Tab-separated table of C-alpha atoms in Angstrom:
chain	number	residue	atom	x	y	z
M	1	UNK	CA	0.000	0.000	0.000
M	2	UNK	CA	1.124	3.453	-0.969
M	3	UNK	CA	0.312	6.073	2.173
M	4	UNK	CA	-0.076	9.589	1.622
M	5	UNK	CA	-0.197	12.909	4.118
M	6	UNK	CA	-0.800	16.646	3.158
M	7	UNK	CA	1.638	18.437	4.560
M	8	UNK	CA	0.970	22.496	4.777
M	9	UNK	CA	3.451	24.964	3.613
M	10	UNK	CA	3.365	28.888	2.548
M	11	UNK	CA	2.952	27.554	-1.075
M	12	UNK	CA	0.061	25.329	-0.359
M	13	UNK	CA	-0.361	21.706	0.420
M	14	UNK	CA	2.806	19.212	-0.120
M	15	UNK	CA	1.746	15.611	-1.005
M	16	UNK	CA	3.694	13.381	0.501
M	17	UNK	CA	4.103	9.800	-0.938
M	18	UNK	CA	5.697	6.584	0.693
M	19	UNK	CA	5.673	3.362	0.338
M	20	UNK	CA	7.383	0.439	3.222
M	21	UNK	CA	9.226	4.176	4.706
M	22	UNK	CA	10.522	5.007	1.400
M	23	UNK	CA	9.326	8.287	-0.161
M	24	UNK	CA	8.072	7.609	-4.097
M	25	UNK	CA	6.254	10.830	-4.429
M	26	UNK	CA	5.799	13.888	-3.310
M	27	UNK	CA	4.977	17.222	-4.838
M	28	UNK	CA	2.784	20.724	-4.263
M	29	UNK	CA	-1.054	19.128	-4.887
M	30	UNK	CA	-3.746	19.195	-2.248
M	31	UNK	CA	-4.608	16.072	-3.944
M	32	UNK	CA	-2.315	12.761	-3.424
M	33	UNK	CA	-3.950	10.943	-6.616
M	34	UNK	CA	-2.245	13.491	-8.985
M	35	UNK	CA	0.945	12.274	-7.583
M	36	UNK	CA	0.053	8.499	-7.495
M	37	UNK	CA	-0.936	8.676	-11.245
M	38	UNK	CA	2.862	9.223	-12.271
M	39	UNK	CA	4.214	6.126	-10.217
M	40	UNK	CA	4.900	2.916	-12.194
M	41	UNK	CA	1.906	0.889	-12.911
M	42	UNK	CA	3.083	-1.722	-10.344
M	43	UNK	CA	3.419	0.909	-7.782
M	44	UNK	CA	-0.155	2.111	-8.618
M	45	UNK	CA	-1.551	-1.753	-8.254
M	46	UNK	CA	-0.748	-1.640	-4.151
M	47	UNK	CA	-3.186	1.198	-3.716
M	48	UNK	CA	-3.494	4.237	-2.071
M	49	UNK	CA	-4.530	5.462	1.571
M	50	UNK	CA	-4.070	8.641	3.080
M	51	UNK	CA	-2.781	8.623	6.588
M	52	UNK	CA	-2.652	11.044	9.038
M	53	UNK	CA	1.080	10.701	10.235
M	54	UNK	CA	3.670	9.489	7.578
M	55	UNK	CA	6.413	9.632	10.303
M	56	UNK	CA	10.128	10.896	9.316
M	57	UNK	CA	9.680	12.234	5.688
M	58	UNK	CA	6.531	14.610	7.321
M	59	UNK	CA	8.687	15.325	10.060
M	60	UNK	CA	11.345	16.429	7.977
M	61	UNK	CA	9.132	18.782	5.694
M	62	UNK	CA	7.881	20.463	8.772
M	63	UNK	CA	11.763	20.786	9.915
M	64	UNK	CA	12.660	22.214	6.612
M	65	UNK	CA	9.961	24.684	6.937
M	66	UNK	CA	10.856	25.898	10.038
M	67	UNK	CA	14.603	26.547	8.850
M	68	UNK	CA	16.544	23.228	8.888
M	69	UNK	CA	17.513	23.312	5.469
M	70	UNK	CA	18.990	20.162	6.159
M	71	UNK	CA	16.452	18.080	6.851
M	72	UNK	CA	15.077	16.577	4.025
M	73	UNK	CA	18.489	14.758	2.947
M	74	UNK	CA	18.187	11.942	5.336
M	75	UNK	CA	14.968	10.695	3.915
M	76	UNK	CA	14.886	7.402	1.371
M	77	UNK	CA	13.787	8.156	-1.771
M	78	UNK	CA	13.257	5.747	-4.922
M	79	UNK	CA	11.771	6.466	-8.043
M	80	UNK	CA	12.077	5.248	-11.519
M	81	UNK	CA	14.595	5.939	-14.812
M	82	UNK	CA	17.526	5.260	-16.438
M	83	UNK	CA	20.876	4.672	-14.686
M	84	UNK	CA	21.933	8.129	-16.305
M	85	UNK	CA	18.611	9.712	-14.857
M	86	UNK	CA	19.122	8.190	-11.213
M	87	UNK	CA	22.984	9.523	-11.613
M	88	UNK	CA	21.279	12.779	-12.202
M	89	UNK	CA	18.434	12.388	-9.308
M	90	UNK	CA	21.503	11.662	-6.979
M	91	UNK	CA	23.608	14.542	-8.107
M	92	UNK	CA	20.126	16.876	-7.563
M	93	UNK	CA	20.175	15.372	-3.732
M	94	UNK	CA	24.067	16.358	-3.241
M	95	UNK	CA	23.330	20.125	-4.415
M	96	UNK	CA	23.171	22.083	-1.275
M	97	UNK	CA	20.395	23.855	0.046
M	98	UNK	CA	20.745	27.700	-0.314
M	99	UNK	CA	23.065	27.114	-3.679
M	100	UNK	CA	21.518	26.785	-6.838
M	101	UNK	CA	23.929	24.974	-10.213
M	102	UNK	CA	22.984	25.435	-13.764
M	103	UNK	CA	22.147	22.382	-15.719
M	104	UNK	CA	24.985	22.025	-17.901
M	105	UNK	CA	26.659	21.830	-14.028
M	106	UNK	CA	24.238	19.463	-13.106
M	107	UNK	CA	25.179	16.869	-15.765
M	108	UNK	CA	28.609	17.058	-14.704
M	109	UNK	CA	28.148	16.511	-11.533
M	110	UNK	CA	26.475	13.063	-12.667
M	111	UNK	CA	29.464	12.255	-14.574
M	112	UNK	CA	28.035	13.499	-17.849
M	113	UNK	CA	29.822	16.236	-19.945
M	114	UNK	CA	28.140	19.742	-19.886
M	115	UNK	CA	26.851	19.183	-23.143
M	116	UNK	CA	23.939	16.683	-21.428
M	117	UNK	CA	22.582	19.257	-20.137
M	118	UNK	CA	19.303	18.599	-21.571
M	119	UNK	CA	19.507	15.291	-20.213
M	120	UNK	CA	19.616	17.023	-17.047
M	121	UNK	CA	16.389	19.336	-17.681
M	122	UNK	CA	14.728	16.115	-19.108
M	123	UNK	CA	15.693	14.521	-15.596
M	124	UNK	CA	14.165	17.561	-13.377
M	125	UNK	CA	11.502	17.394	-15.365
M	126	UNK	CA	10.654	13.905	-14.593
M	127	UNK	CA	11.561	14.251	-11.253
M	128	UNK	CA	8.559	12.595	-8.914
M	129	UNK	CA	9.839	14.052	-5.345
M	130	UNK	CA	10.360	17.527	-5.086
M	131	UNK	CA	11.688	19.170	-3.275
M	132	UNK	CA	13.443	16.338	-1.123
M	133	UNK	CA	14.816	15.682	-4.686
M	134	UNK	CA	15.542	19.263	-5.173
M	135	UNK	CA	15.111	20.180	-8.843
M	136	UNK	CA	14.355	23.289	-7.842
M	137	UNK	CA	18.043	24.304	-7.158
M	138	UNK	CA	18.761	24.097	-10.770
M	139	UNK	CA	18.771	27.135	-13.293
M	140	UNK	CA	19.021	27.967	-16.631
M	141	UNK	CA	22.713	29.114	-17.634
M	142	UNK	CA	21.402	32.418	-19.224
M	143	UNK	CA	19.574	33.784	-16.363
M	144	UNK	CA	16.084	33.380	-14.967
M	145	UNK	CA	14.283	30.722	-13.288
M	146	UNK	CA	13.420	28.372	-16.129
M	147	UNK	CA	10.273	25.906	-15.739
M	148	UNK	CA	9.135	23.890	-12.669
M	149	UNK	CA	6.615	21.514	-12.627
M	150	UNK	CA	4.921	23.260	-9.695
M	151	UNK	CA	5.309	26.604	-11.228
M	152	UNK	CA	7.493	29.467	-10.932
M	153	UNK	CA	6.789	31.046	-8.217
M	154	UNK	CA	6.730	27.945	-5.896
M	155	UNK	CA	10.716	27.367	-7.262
M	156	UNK	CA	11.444	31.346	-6.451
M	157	UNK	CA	9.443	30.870	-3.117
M	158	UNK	CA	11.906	27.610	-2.536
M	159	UNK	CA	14.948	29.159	-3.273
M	160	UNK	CA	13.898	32.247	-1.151
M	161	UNK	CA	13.292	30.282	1.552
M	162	UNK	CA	16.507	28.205	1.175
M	163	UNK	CA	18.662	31.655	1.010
M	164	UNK	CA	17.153	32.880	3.580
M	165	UNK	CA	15.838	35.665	1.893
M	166	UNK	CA	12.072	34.831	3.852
């Protein structure tokens, strides 16, 4: 079974998504089913059930909300892809909070050459657990804030938040 929680934030409701204490979704919905709808068809077949307490990876939202930047590393995360795309979800996780890299940066940090760096936008944009997988932090090269599944202004409000600039 798949459990899900609502966790509030300034930017509205953060679906959390976890499966055996292992977070497979999560993103800014009030609704959990618009995150379960993008797991793997063999995810999907355990079901869904909202819970009221999902235990570490709510705990650690609420901790990054109230300043511990920090806090959303030490969750387990697994989602689907490539082995180039999970070399690119791990390099996302080792970007620090309050930095931001571009996405030719990105791909090098995966091992790729700066030329991928549309593999690394494809890999953001496929990315099923922001922001403990923190797409967010990445930007286009030439300035701006580029796209983000959520929107825009949740990625400036995340990067405000993570400079300290809140």
């Amino acid at each position: 079974m798949i459990a899900a929680q609502l966790v509030p934030t300034p930017m509205g409701p953060l679906s959390l998504l976890s499966r055996e204490g292992v977070l497979v979704a999560a993103g800014f919905t009030a609704d959990p089913k618009e995150m379960f709808v993008r797991l793997t068809p063999t995810l999907q077949s355990e079901g869904l059930e909202v819970v009221d307490d999902l235990g570490d990876a709510a705990s650690a939202a609420r901790a990054y909300l109230a300043g511990d930047l920090d806090a959303l590393d030490a969750i387990p995360v697994s989602q689907p892809g490539t082995p180039t795309r999970k070399r690119l979800h791990q390099a996302l996780r080792e970007v620090k909070a309050g930095t931001t890299v571009s996405y030719a940066e990105l791909a090098e940090r995966a091992g790729l050459p700066r030329t991928a760096a549309r593999a690394a936008g494809s890999a953001c944009a496929q990315n099923l657990i922001a922001p403990f997988v923190p797409c967010h932090r990445v930007l286009p090269s030439g300035g701006g804030y580029g796209g983000y599944y959520y929107g825009v202004p949740v990625k400036e409000w995340l990067i405000a938040h993570e400079s300290g600039a809140l």
